[in-house]
Amino acid sequence: MAGVVILGAGHAGTQAAASLREAGFTGPVTLVSDEADLPYHKPPLSKSFMKQADAPLQPLRGAATYAQKDITLRLGVAVTAIDRPARCLHFADGSRLNYDRLILATGTAARRLTAPGADLGGVFYLRSAQDARAMRAALPDAGRVVVIGGGFIGLEAAAMLAARGIAVTVIEMATQVLGRAVSGAVASAVAADLVANGVTLRCGAGIDHLSGAGQVGAVHLTDGTRLPADIVVVGIGAMPEVALAQAAGLACDNGVVTDATLATSDPAIFAIGDCAAYPQAQLGRMARLESVQNATDQARALAQTLTGNPVVYDALPWFWSDIGALKLQIAGLSHDADDAIVVHRADGSLQSVWRLAQGRLVAVETLDSPGEHMLARRLIAEGLTPARDVMASGDMAALKAAYASARALPA
Amino acid sequence: MAQITFIQPDGSARVVDAPEGETLMIAATTAGVDGIVAECGGSCMCATCHCLVVSGPTEALPVMEDAERDTLEFTAQDMQDTSRLTCQIKATEALSGLTLRVVGR
């Protein structure tokens, strides 16, 4: 028996290996990654990993766990092809590995900056441990940093850099940060917090080119502005890693296409996590999500399916971002939202935004309000929409009471 | 260093050495305690390091802060009087001998 081979050892792949064992799978499990590091948590790379020059990676599982669970690790090896007829992976070193079931958990790659000068030294991305180590090594000599891209990675990095006393400017093409990921109210509140902590934001700004002799020295905007920079951090999005799947003839469309049980167009091959485009239950259409929650919940669901208990994946998405001291949490998906209820605290600060689609609660964005986030997850997952004045109150006691009474009613 | 016992979902016990200042969640995941997923890595967000305090020097536990209480209250597995998120508990010598039952998910 060739067992299950998992390609990619990020949050999704590593959880899949662990969950297969927890679900009682006794055949061989092999976790394959082209990264040499023991599988690690990705979110801390832009935050705690940067704080100290010698901060270790935070392992997803202890080193001994893999042997204890009889999970074979093949790290630091590149896969060159998936041979579907032979159910076999080909490695760059010429070796091969057979599978009965293959799980693609290949994740995403950082979208590369294409402006002239993008290949200068001192231009960093923040996707892998290797990226993070390279950037961390350059930080002691960096007094001025330009961050290109006002998404989650860029803003988390900007807040971390500003906290170190580095002068940071964030360049965002759109008119506000965080794009369509959050409501305008949350984007404004996050932007205001960053500015209050010393970050300079330039929205509606385009990159013309980067200049420097070997090492980057400045970022030039399309309006002619020259921003001196010792290093540049690029966070302009991510693209699903589908090259192997595509070359193997698997259906791909903004990710490796799966059905509701996460099976690809080849019934022996499955896809989970950031690389998978699947029928998203809450949206009612195909979607690809980039999040830790999506990665680990899909891994758990697939482990059930592969151990004889087929599961349709329908978990409610949730998401978080620690931007400096600000804790942003999102429950649900706001893609189809057409209405928003904005809740402020007594001191005027933004507490949450409740987002509705055709009158139905679909997502709640909260700032430093973890209880509200957790309750929102339950409300949305259970299809409950509290009365408008209760949502607008932002009052936990009222929200809890609404949830309890809705739950007490027969479905 | 604190010796912490985790009762895993299958009922078996695992004794784990938690280095001073490290969270019990990190100690548990490093040792491979079953059922502790720690999906958010210790940001007090996912409640997948949820444990129940069973016995030992419970008086040495840090006081629960609002974020931990709020996160626990609506976690998938219902909160009990003895519920704690192990990512919010840093190991101290005084916690040695603590026994926790993994709730996980």
Short mmCIF file of C-alpha atoms in Angstrom, two decimals:
data_model
loop_
_atom_site.label_atom_id
_atom_site.label_comp_id
_atom_site.label_asym_id
_atom_site.label_seq_id
_atom_site.Cartn_x
_atom_site.Cartn_y
_atom_site.Cartn_z
CA MET A 1 0.00 0.00 0.00
CA ALA A 2 1.40 3.39 -1.04
CA GLY A 3 -0.87 5.30 1.31
CA VAL A 4 -1.57 9.01 1.36
CA VAL A 5 0.99 11.50 0.09
CA ILE A 6 0.50 15.16 0.99
CA LEU A 7 2.20 17.74 -1.18
CA GLY A 8 2.83 20.91 0.81
CA ALA A 9 3.53 21.12 4.55
CA GLY A 10 1.87 24.40 5.46
CA HIS A 11 -1.12 24.67 7.78
CA ALA A 12 -3.34 22.56 5.48
CA GLY A 13 -0.94 19.74 4.65
CA THR A 14 0.39 19.35 8.17
CA GLN A 15 -3.10 19.32 9.67
CA ALA A 16 -4.19 16.75 7.08
CA ALA A 17 -1.40 14.40 8.17
CA ALA A 18 -2.29 14.82 11.85
CA SER A 19 -6.02 14.50 11.24
CA LEU A 20 -5.61 11.32 9.19
CA ARG A 21 -3.94 9.70 12.20
CA GLU A 22 -6.53 11.11 14.60
CA ALA A 23 -9.23 9.64 12.35
CA GLY A 24 -7.59 6.23 12.65
CA PHE A 25 -5.88 5.96 9.26
CA THR A 26 -3.20 3.27 9.59
CA GLY A 27 -1.61 3.29 6.11
CA PRO A 28 1.54 5.22 5.21
CA VAL A 29 1.33 9.03 5.40
CA THR A 30 4.06 11.10 3.75
CA LEU A 31 4.28 14.87 4.04
CA VAL A 32 6.32 16.43 1.24
CA SER A 33 7.60 20.02 1.05
CA ASP A 34 10.21 21.90 -0.91
CA GLU A 35 10.90 23.93 2.24
CA ALA A 36 13.55 22.47 4.53
CA ASP A 37 12.08 23.85 7.77
CA LEU A 38 9.98 21.73 10.07
CA PRO A 39 6.36 22.78 9.30
CA TYR A 40 5.70 26.13 10.99
CA HIS A 41 3.02 28.71 11.73
CA LYS A 42 2.90 31.36 8.98
CA PRO A 43 1.11 34.32 10.66
CA PRO A 44 3.95 35.05 13.15
CA LEU A 45 6.44 35.57 10.30
CA SER A 46 5.40 39.22 9.91
CA LYS A 47 5.17 39.79 13.67
CA SER A 48 6.83 37.90 16.56
CA PHE A 49 9.41 36.23 14.29
CA MET A 50 10.72 39.70 13.39
CA LYS A 51 10.99 40.93 16.96
CA GLN A 52 14.27 39.22 17.86
CA ALA A 53 17.07 38.26 15.50
CA ASP A 54 17.11 34.75 16.97
CA ALA A 55 13.38 34.14 17.42
CA PRO A 56 12.71 30.57 16.30
CA LEU A 57 9.96 29.57 13.91
CA GLN A 58 6.86 28.44 15.77
CA PRO A 59 6.45 24.78 14.84
CA LEU A 60 2.98 23.55 13.90
CA ARG A 61 3.82 20.28 15.66
CA GLY A 62 6.80 19.25 17.74
CA ALA A 63 9.61 17.49 15.90
CA ALA A 64 8.98 14.22 17.75
CA THR A 65 5.30 14.20 16.81
CA TYR A 66 5.87 13.07 13.24
CA ALA A 67 7.73 9.91 14.30
CA GLN A 68 5.22 9.25 17.08
CA LYS A 69 2.37 9.44 14.58
CA ASP A 70 4.29 7.53 11.94
CA ILE A 71 4.18 10.48 9.54
CA THR A 72 7.10 10.43 7.11
CA LEU A 73 8.54 13.88 6.39
CA ARG A 74 10.25 14.58 3.09
CA LEU A 75 11.39 18.17 3.48
CA GLY A 76 13.54 20.31 1.24
CA VAL A 77 12.75 18.28 -1.87
CA ALA A 78 11.11 19.68 -4.99
CA VAL A 79 8.47 17.73 -6.86
CA THR A 80 8.78 18.03 -10.62
CA ALA A 81 5.74 16.11 -11.82
CA ILE A 82 2.61 14.21 -10.86
CA ASP A 83 2.30 11.03 -12.93
CA ARG A 84 -1.42 10.33 -12.61
CA PRO A 85 -1.63 7.05 -14.58
CA ALA A 86 1.17 5.59 -12.42
CA ARG A 87 -0.06 7.37 -9.24
CA CYS A 88 3.45 8.56 -8.62
CA LEU A 89 5.33 11.77 -7.76
CA HIS A 90 8.63 12.58 -9.45
CA PHE A 91 11.25 14.49 -7.46
CA ALA A 92 14.02 16.78 -8.68
CA ASP A 93 16.62 14.32 -7.37
CA GLY A 94 15.24 11.62 -9.66
CA SER A 95 13.45 9.67 -6.93
CA ARG A 96 9.79 8.70 -7.09
CA LEU A 97 7.04 8.18 -4.58
CA ASN A 98 3.84 6.23 -5.18
CA TYR A 99 0.48 7.23 -3.74
CA ASP A 100 -2.97 5.72 -3.43
CA ARG A 101 -4.37 9.14 -2.57
CA LEU A 102 -2.63 12.45 -3.19
CA ILE A 103 -3.50 15.64 -1.31
CA LEU A 104 -2.43 18.90 -2.94
CA ALA A 105 -1.78 21.50 -0.25
CA THR A 106 0.61 23.61 -2.28
CA GLY A 107 -0.64 26.99 -1.05
CA THR A 108 0.18 30.21 -2.82
CA ALA A 109 3.17 32.12 -4.07
CA ALA A 110 3.62 35.84 -3.50
CA ARG A 111 2.63 37.93 -6.49
CA ARG A 112 5.86 39.49 -7.77
CA LEU A 113 6.35 43.18 -8.34
CA THR A 114 6.95 43.82 -12.03
CA ALA A 115 8.03 47.48 -11.91
CA PRO A 116 11.55 48.26 -13.18
CA GLY A 117 14.03 47.75 -10.35
CA ALA A 118 11.92 45.08 -8.66
CA ASP A 119 14.86 42.67 -8.80
CA LEU A 120 17.22 44.97 -6.83
CA GLY A 121 18.66 43.77 -3.54
CA GLY A 122 16.75 44.75 -0.44
CA VAL A 123 13.35 44.02 -1.98
CA PHE A 124 11.60 41.46 0.21
CA TYR A 125 8.45 39.35 0.15
CA LEU A 126 6.87 37.76 3.20
CA ARG A 127 5.52 34.37 2.29
CA SER A 128 7.90 31.72 3.59
CA ALA A 129 10.32 31.32 6.48
CA GLN A 130 13.12 31.89 4.01
CA ASP A 131 11.59 35.21 2.93
CA ALA A 132 11.17 36.23 6.57
CA ARG A 133 14.76 35.31 7.51
CA ALA A 134 16.13 37.37 4.62
CA MET A 135 14.06 40.39 5.61
CA ARG A 136 14.89 40.02 9.31
CA ALA A 137 18.59 39.96 8.56
CA ALA A 138 18.28 43.32 6.77
CA LEU A 139 16.26 45.08 9.48
CA PRO A 140 19.09 46.22 11.79
CA ASP A 141 20.41 48.48 9.01
CA ALA A 142 17.04 49.74 7.85
CA GLY A 143 16.02 53.23 8.93
CA ARG A 144 13.48 53.83 6.19
CA VAL A 145 11.20 51.19 4.72
CA VAL A 146 8.67 51.42 1.93
CA VAL A 147 5.92 48.80 2.00
CA ILE A 148 4.28 48.23 -1.36
CA GLY A 149 0.71 47.04 -0.92
CA GLY A 150 -1.80 47.92 1.80
CA GLY A 151 -3.19 44.42 2.33
CA PHE A 152 -3.01 42.35 5.49
CA ILE A 153 0.65 41.32 5.09
CA GLY A 154 1.77 44.84 4.23
CA LEU A 155 -0.08 46.46 7.11
CA GLU A 156 1.03 43.86 9.67
CA ALA A 157 4.61 44.37 8.52
CA ALA A 158 4.22 48.17 8.58
CA ALA A 159 2.93 48.13 12.17
CA MET A 160 5.77 45.82 13.26
CA LEU A 161 8.39 48.03 11.57
CA ALA A 162 6.97 51.24 13.04
CA ALA A 163 7.04 49.63 16.50
CA ARG A 164 10.79 49.12 15.98
CA GLY A 165 11.19 52.83 15.37
CA ILE A 166 11.64 52.48 11.62
CA ALA A 167 10.15 55.17 9.36
CA VAL A 168 7.56 53.30 7.27
CA THR A 169 5.58 54.43 4.26
CA VAL A 170 2.88 52.18 2.83
CA ILE A 171 2.04 52.61 -0.85
CA GLU A 172 -1.42 51.44 -1.87
CA MET A 173 -2.79 51.67 -5.39
CA ALA A 174 -6.45 51.78 -4.33
CA THR A 175 -8.08 54.69 -2.55
CA GLN A 176 -8.12 52.83 0.78
CA VAL A 177 -6.16 50.04 2.45
CA LEU A 178 -7.34 46.41 2.73
CA GLY A 179 -9.22 46.57 -0.58
CA ARG A 180 -12.43 44.59 -0.59
CA ALA A 181 -11.42 42.40 2.36
CA VAL A 182 -13.19 44.63 4.87
CA SER A 183 -15.78 47.42 4.98
CA GLY A 184 -14.74 51.01 4.44
CA ALA A 185 -15.34 51.77 8.13
CA VAL A 186 -12.89 49.08 9.28
CA ALA A 187 -10.35 50.06 6.63
CA SER A 188 -10.50 53.68 7.85
CA ALA A 189 -10.16 52.67 11.50
CA VAL A 190 -7.16 50.44 10.74
CA ALA A 191 -5.58 53.22 8.67
CA ALA A 192 -6.11 55.76 11.45
CA ASP A 193 -4.53 53.41 14.00
CA LEU A 194 -1.47 52.89 11.79
CA VAL A 195 -1.07 56.63 11.25
CA ALA A 196 -1.38 57.21 15.00
CA ASN A 197 1.48 54.74 15.43
CA GLY A 198 3.72 56.63 13.05
CA VAL A 199 3.09 54.86 9.72
CA THR A 200 2.74 57.06 6.64
CA LEU A 201 0.01 55.87 4.26
CA ARG A 202 -0.13 56.89 0.60
CA CYS A 203 -3.28 55.55 -1.00
CA GLY A 204 -4.13 56.05 -4.65
CA ALA A 205 -0.40 55.92 -5.43
CA GLY A 206 1.24 53.98 -8.24
CA ILE A 207 4.77 52.59 -8.43
CA ASP A 208 6.79 53.84 -11.40
CA HIS A 209 10.10 52.17 -10.62
CA LEU A 210 12.65 51.30 -7.94
CA SER A 211 16.15 52.73 -8.13
CA GLY A 212 19.51 51.90 -6.62
CA ALA A 213 22.91 50.49 -7.44
CA GLY A 214 22.53 46.80 -6.77
CA GLN A 215 20.64 47.55 -3.57
CA VAL A 216 17.37 49.44 -3.62
CA GLY A 217 17.72 53.08 -2.59
CA ALA A 218 14.39 54.63 -3.45
CA VAL A 219 10.87 53.98 -4.68
CA HIS A 220 9.60 56.34 -7.37
CA LEU A 221 5.86 56.93 -7.64
CA THR A 222 4.00 57.65 -10.86
CA ASP A 223 3.35 61.21 -9.67
CA GLY A 224 7.11 61.81 -9.56
CA THR A 225 7.56 61.47 -5.79
CA ARG A 226 10.83 59.86 -4.75
CA LEU A 227 10.71 57.93 -1.46
CA PRO A 228 14.13 56.96 -0.09
CA ALA A 229 14.14 53.36 1.17
CA ASP A 230 16.77 51.13 2.76
CA ILE A 231 14.55 48.16 2.14
CA VAL A 232 11.25 47.55 0.35
CA VAL A 233 8.63 45.04 1.48
CA VAL A 234 6.22 43.84 -1.20
CA GLY A 235 2.79 42.51 -0.26
CA ILE A 236 0.63 42.72 -3.37
CA GLY A 237 -1.27 39.49 -3.11
CA ALA A 238 -0.76 35.82 -3.77
CA MET A 239 -1.36 33.39 -6.59
CA PRO A 240 -2.34 29.74 -6.11
CA GLU A 241 0.46 27.25 -6.74
CA VAL A 242 -1.14 25.18 -9.48
CA ALA A 243 1.74 24.50 -11.88
CA LEU A 244 2.08 20.79 -11.02
CA ALA A 245 -1.68 20.25 -11.03
CA GLN A 246 -2.03 22.03 -14.35
CA ALA A 247 0.83 20.09 -15.92
CA ALA A 248 -0.85 16.88 -14.73
CA GLY A 249 -4.06 17.89 -16.51
CA LEU A 250 -6.16 18.55 -13.40
CA ALA A 251 -8.93 21.12 -13.79
CA CYS A 252 -7.69 24.51 -12.53
CA ASP A 253 -9.53 27.83 -12.42
CA ASN A 254 -8.21 30.31 -9.87
CA GLY A 255 -6.82 27.30 -7.99
CA VAL A 256 -7.13 23.54 -8.23
CA VAL A 257 -10.83 22.90 -8.81
CA THR A 258 -12.50 20.52 -6.36
CA ASP A 259 -15.99 19.28 -5.59
CA ALA A 260 -17.68 19.74 -2.21
CA THR A 261 -15.69 16.81 -0.76
CA LEU A 262 -12.44 18.48 -1.94
CA ALA A 263 -11.80 15.89 -4.66
CA THR A 264 -10.18 17.22 -7.83
CA SER A 265 -11.07 16.12 -11.35
CA ASP A 266 -9.00 13.00 -10.59
CA PRO A 267 -10.80 11.01 -7.86
CA ALA A 268 -7.47 9.88 -6.38
CA ILE A 269 -6.30 13.49 -5.92
CA PHE A 270 -7.65 16.08 -3.48
CA ALA A 271 -6.84 19.75 -2.90
CA ILE A 272 -7.08 21.78 0.32
CA GLY A 273 -6.13 25.17 1.67
CA ASP A 274 -5.04 28.29 -0.20
CA CYS A 275 -4.55 26.41 -3.50
CA ALA A 276 -8.06 24.91 -3.68
CA ALA A 277 -11.03 26.43 -5.52
CA TYR A 278 -14.10 24.72 -4.08
CA PRO A 279 -17.89 25.16 -4.03
CA GLN A 280 -18.12 27.60 -1.11
CA ALA A 281 -21.21 26.78 0.95
CA GLN A 282 -22.02 30.26 2.30
CA LEU A 283 -21.55 31.99 -1.08
CA GLY A 284 -23.17 29.24 -3.12
CA ARG A 285 -20.45 29.43 -5.77
CA MET A 286 -16.83 28.50 -6.43
CA ALA A 287 -14.29 30.34 -4.30
CA ARG A 288 -10.71 30.10 -3.13
CA LEU A 289 -9.90 31.36 0.36
CA GLU A 290 -6.51 32.23 1.80
CA SER A 291 -6.68 31.63 5.53
CA VAL A 292 -5.44 29.40 8.32
CA GLN A 293 -9.01 28.47 9.26
CA ASN A 294 -9.85 27.36 5.74
CA ALA A 295 -6.63 25.35 5.54
CA THR A 296 -7.06 23.48 8.81
CA ASP A 297 -10.83 22.94 8.58
CA GLN A 298 -10.54 21.58 5.04
CA ALA A 299 -7.73 19.29 6.20
CA ARG A 300 -9.91 17.93 9.00
CA ALA A 301 -12.90 17.42 6.70
CA LEU A 302 -10.79 15.64 4.10
CA ALA A 303 -9.27 13.31 6.72
CA GLN A 304 -12.82 12.22 7.58
CA THR A 305 -13.64 11.66 3.92
CA LEU A 306 -10.49 9.60 3.37
CA THR A 307 -11.22 7.38 6.35
CA GLY A 308 -14.64 6.28 5.15
CA ASN A 309 -16.79 9.08 6.53
CA PRO A 310 -17.42 11.38 3.54
CA VAL A 311 -17.83 15.00 4.56
CA VAL A 312 -19.15 17.90 2.50
CA TYR A 313 -16.98 20.85 3.48
CA ASP A 314 -19.20 23.70 4.64
CA ALA A 315 -17.41 25.26 7.64
CA LEU A 316 -18.01 28.96 8.19
CA PRO A 317 -14.92 30.96 7.20
CA TRP A 318 -13.28 33.21 9.76
CA PHE A 319 -10.16 35.25 9.67
CA TRP A 320 -7.91 37.37 11.83
CA SER A 321 -5.11 39.88 11.49
CA ASP A 322 -3.00 41.37 14.29
CA ILE A 323 -2.02 44.80 13.01
CA GLY A 324 0.18 46.24 15.73
CA ALA A 325 -1.90 46.16 18.90
CA LEU A 326 -5.13 46.06 16.90
CA LYS A 327 -6.94 42.72 16.72
CA LEU A 328 -9.07 42.56 13.59
CA GLN A 329 -11.36 39.52 13.32
CA ILE A 330 -13.78 38.64 10.55
CA ALA A 331 -16.55 36.07 10.85
CA GLY A 332 -18.19 34.94 7.61
CA LEU A 333 -17.75 36.24 4.07
CA SER A 334 -18.80 39.71 2.97
CA HIS A 335 -18.53 39.15 -0.82
CA ASP A 336 -22.27 39.61 -1.36
CA ALA A 337 -22.95 42.17 1.40
CA ASP A 338 -25.21 45.06 0.40
CA ASP A 339 -25.80 46.67 3.80
CA ALA A 340 -23.71 47.47 6.85
CA ILE A 341 -24.45 48.32 10.47
CA VAL A 342 -21.56 50.23 11.98
CA VAL A 343 -21.14 50.01 15.76
CA HIS A 344 -19.03 52.46 17.77
CA ARG A 345 -18.00 52.31 21.40
CA ALA A 346 -18.93 55.07 23.85
CA ASP A 347 -15.47 56.60 23.32
CA GLY A 348 -16.14 56.89 19.59
CA SER A 349 -13.80 54.08 18.51
CA LEU A 350 -15.02 51.53 15.99
CA GLN A 351 -16.11 48.26 17.61
CA SER A 352 -17.65 46.28 14.77
CA VAL A 353 -19.38 46.28 11.41
CA TRP A 354 -22.27 43.86 10.87
CA ARG A 355 -22.70 43.11 7.19
CA LEU A 356 -25.91 41.91 5.59
CA ALA A 357 -26.89 40.54 2.21
CA GLN A 358 -30.57 40.95 1.37
CA GLY A 359 -31.32 41.36 5.05
CA ARG A 360 -29.44 38.24 6.12
CA LEU A 361 -26.36 38.47 8.37
CA VAL A 362 -23.35 37.24 6.36
CA ALA A 363 -20.27 38.70 8.05
CA VAL A 364 -19.14 40.59 11.12
CA GLU A 365 -15.87 42.51 11.33
CA THR A 366 -14.68 43.34 14.84
CA LEU A 367 -11.80 45.36 16.26
CA ASP A 368 -10.58 44.21 19.68
CA SER A 369 -13.92 42.56 20.40
CA PRO A 370 -13.23 38.81 20.56
CA GLY A 371 -16.44 37.84 22.35
CA GLU A 372 -18.54 39.57 19.70
CA HIS A 373 -16.52 37.76 17.01
CA MET A 374 -17.05 34.35 18.58
CA LEU A 375 -20.79 34.99 19.01
CA ALA A 376 -21.03 36.27 15.43
CA ARG A 377 -19.48 33.04 14.20
CA ARG A 378 -22.26 31.09 15.88
CA LEU A 379 -25.02 33.41 14.65
CA ILE A 380 -23.86 33.25 11.02
CA ALA A 381 -23.14 29.51 11.07
CA GLU A 382 -26.63 28.89 12.42
CA GLY A 383 -28.26 31.24 9.92
CA LEU A 384 -29.50 33.67 12.57
CA THR A 385 -29.91 37.43 12.02
CA PRO A 386 -30.67 39.34 15.24
CA ALA A 387 -32.99 42.33 15.16
CA ARG A 388 -31.36 45.38 13.62
CA ASP A 389 -31.39 47.41 16.82
CA VAL A 390 -29.72 44.54 18.70
CA MET A 391 -26.92 44.34 16.12
CA ALA A 392 -26.57 48.12 16.16
CA SER A 393 -26.36 48.20 19.96
CA GLY A 394 -23.06 46.31 20.03
CA ASP A 395 -24.18 45.23 23.49
CA MET A 396 -22.98 41.73 24.33
CA ALA A 397 -25.76 41.07 26.84
CA ALA A 398 -28.42 41.96 24.26
CA LEU A 399 -26.69 39.92 21.56
CA LYS A 400 -26.36 36.90 23.86
CA ALA A 401 -30.02 37.14 24.80
CA ALA A 402 -31.02 37.35 21.12
CA TYR A 403 -28.89 34.30 20.35
CA ALA A 404 -30.28 32.32 23.28
CA SER A 405 -33.90 33.07 22.40
CA ALA A 406 -33.39 32.33 18.69
CA ARG A 407 -31.79 29.02 19.62
CA ALA A 408 -34.61 28.10 21.97
CA LEU A 409 -37.11 28.30 19.11
CA PRO A 410 -37.70 25.07 17.22
CA ALA A 411 -35.98 25.13 13.84
CA MET B 1 10.31 24.28 34.07
CA ALA B 2 6.87 22.94 34.97
CA GLN B 3 5.65 19.38 34.60
CA ILE B 4 2.14 19.48 33.19
CA THR B 5 -0.06 16.43 32.63
CA PHE B 6 -2.44 16.52 29.68
CA ILE B 7 -5.26 13.96 29.50
CA GLN B 8 -5.71 13.40 25.78
CA PRO B 9 -9.07 12.85 24.04
CA ASP B 10 -8.55 9.04 24.12
CA GLY B 11 -8.13 9.19 27.91
CA SER B 12 -4.38 8.56 27.97
CA ALA B 13 -2.15 10.92 29.94
CA ARG B 14 0.94 12.72 28.65
CA VAL B 15 3.39 14.44 30.98
CA VAL B 16 5.02 17.42 29.31
CA ASP B 17 7.90 19.64 30.44
CA ALA B 18 6.92 23.27 29.89
CA PRO B 19 9.90 25.66 29.89
CA GLU B 20 9.57 28.69 32.17
CA GLY B 21 7.78 31.53 30.38
CA GLU B 22 6.60 29.39 27.48
CA THR B 23 2.87 28.92 27.12
CA LEU B 24 1.33 25.56 27.97
CA MET B 25 -0.08 25.48 24.41
CA ILE B 26 3.43 25.69 22.94
CA ALA B 27 4.64 23.01 25.34
CA ALA B 28 1.73 20.76 24.38
CA THR B 29 2.03 21.22 20.63
CA THR B 30 5.80 20.80 20.77
CA ALA B 31 5.34 17.51 22.61
CA GLY B 32 2.55 16.45 20.27
CA VAL B 33 -0.32 16.25 22.75
CA ASP B 34 -3.38 14.99 20.86
CA GLY B 35 -6.35 17.30 20.38
CA ILE B 36 -4.51 20.62 20.81
CA VAL B 37 -4.63 22.14 17.36
CA ALA B 38 -3.65 25.71 18.29
CA GLU B 39 -4.79 26.89 14.91
CA CYS B 40 -4.14 30.59 15.55
CA GLY B 41 -0.69 29.97 17.00
CA GLY B 42 -1.45 31.60 20.34
CA SER B 43 -3.38 34.76 19.45
CA CYS B 44 -6.33 33.87 21.71
CA MET B 45 -8.60 33.60 18.67
CA CYS B 46 -9.46 30.05 17.78
CA ALA B 47 -10.04 28.28 21.12
CA THR B 48 -8.48 25.11 19.71
CA CYS B 49 -6.12 24.84 22.70
CA HIS B 50 -9.08 24.63 25.11
CA CYS B 51 -8.45 22.50 28.22
CA LEU B 52 -10.26 21.85 31.49
CA VAL B 53 -8.30 22.22 34.72
CA VAL B 54 -8.53 18.88 36.55
CA SER B 55 -6.20 19.08 39.54
CA GLY B 56 -2.91 20.38 40.90
CA PRO B 57 -1.77 23.86 41.96
CA THR B 58 -4.72 25.66 40.41
CA GLU B 59 -4.09 28.68 42.66
CA ALA B 60 -0.90 29.31 40.65
CA LEU B 61 -2.85 29.80 37.39
CA PRO B 62 -2.90 33.35 36.02
CA VAL B 63 -6.19 35.21 36.31
CA MET B 64 -8.31 34.88 33.18
CA GLU B 65 -8.41 38.09 31.14
CA ASP B 66 -11.44 39.33 29.23
CA ALA B 67 -10.19 38.26 25.79
CA GLU B 68 -9.77 34.67 27.00
CA ARG B 69 -13.16 34.62 28.73
CA ASP B 70 -14.92 36.14 25.72
CA THR B 71 -13.28 33.73 23.29
CA LEU B 72 -14.12 30.73 25.47
CA GLU B 73 -17.71 31.68 26.04
CA PHE B 74 -18.81 31.00 22.47
CA THR B 75 -16.31 28.41 21.43
CA ALA B 76 -17.58 25.32 19.62
CA GLN B 77 -17.23 23.21 22.76
CA ASP B 78 -19.18 24.75 25.59
CA MET B 79 -17.24 26.59 28.26
CA GLN B 80 -17.15 25.06 31.72
CA ASP B 81 -16.17 26.57 35.06
CA THR B 82 -12.73 24.97 34.71
CA SER B 83 -12.15 25.98 31.06
CA ARG B 84 -8.89 27.68 30.08
CA LEU B 85 -7.10 28.48 26.84
CA THR B 86 -3.60 27.05 27.25
CA CYS B 87 -2.13 29.72 24.94
CA GLN B 88 -2.90 32.26 27.67
CA ILE B 89 -1.09 30.37 30.48
CA LYS B 90 2.66 30.81 30.78
CA ALA B 91 4.57 28.07 32.56
CA THR B 92 6.00 28.82 35.99
CA GLU B 93 7.69 26.53 38.49
CA ALA B 94 4.61 26.87 40.70
CA LEU B 95 2.39 25.25 38.05
CA SER B 96 4.29 21.96 38.21
CA GLY B 97 1.92 19.10 38.90
CA LEU B 98 -1.02 20.68 37.08
CA THR B 99 -3.32 18.25 35.27
CA LEU B 100 -5.42 19.43 32.31
CA ARG B 101 -8.00 17.58 30.24
CA VAL B 102 -7.83 18.41 26.54
CA VAL B 103 -11.14 19.62 25.09
CA GLY B 104 -9.74 20.57 21.69
CA ARG B 105 -12.38 20.13 19.02
#
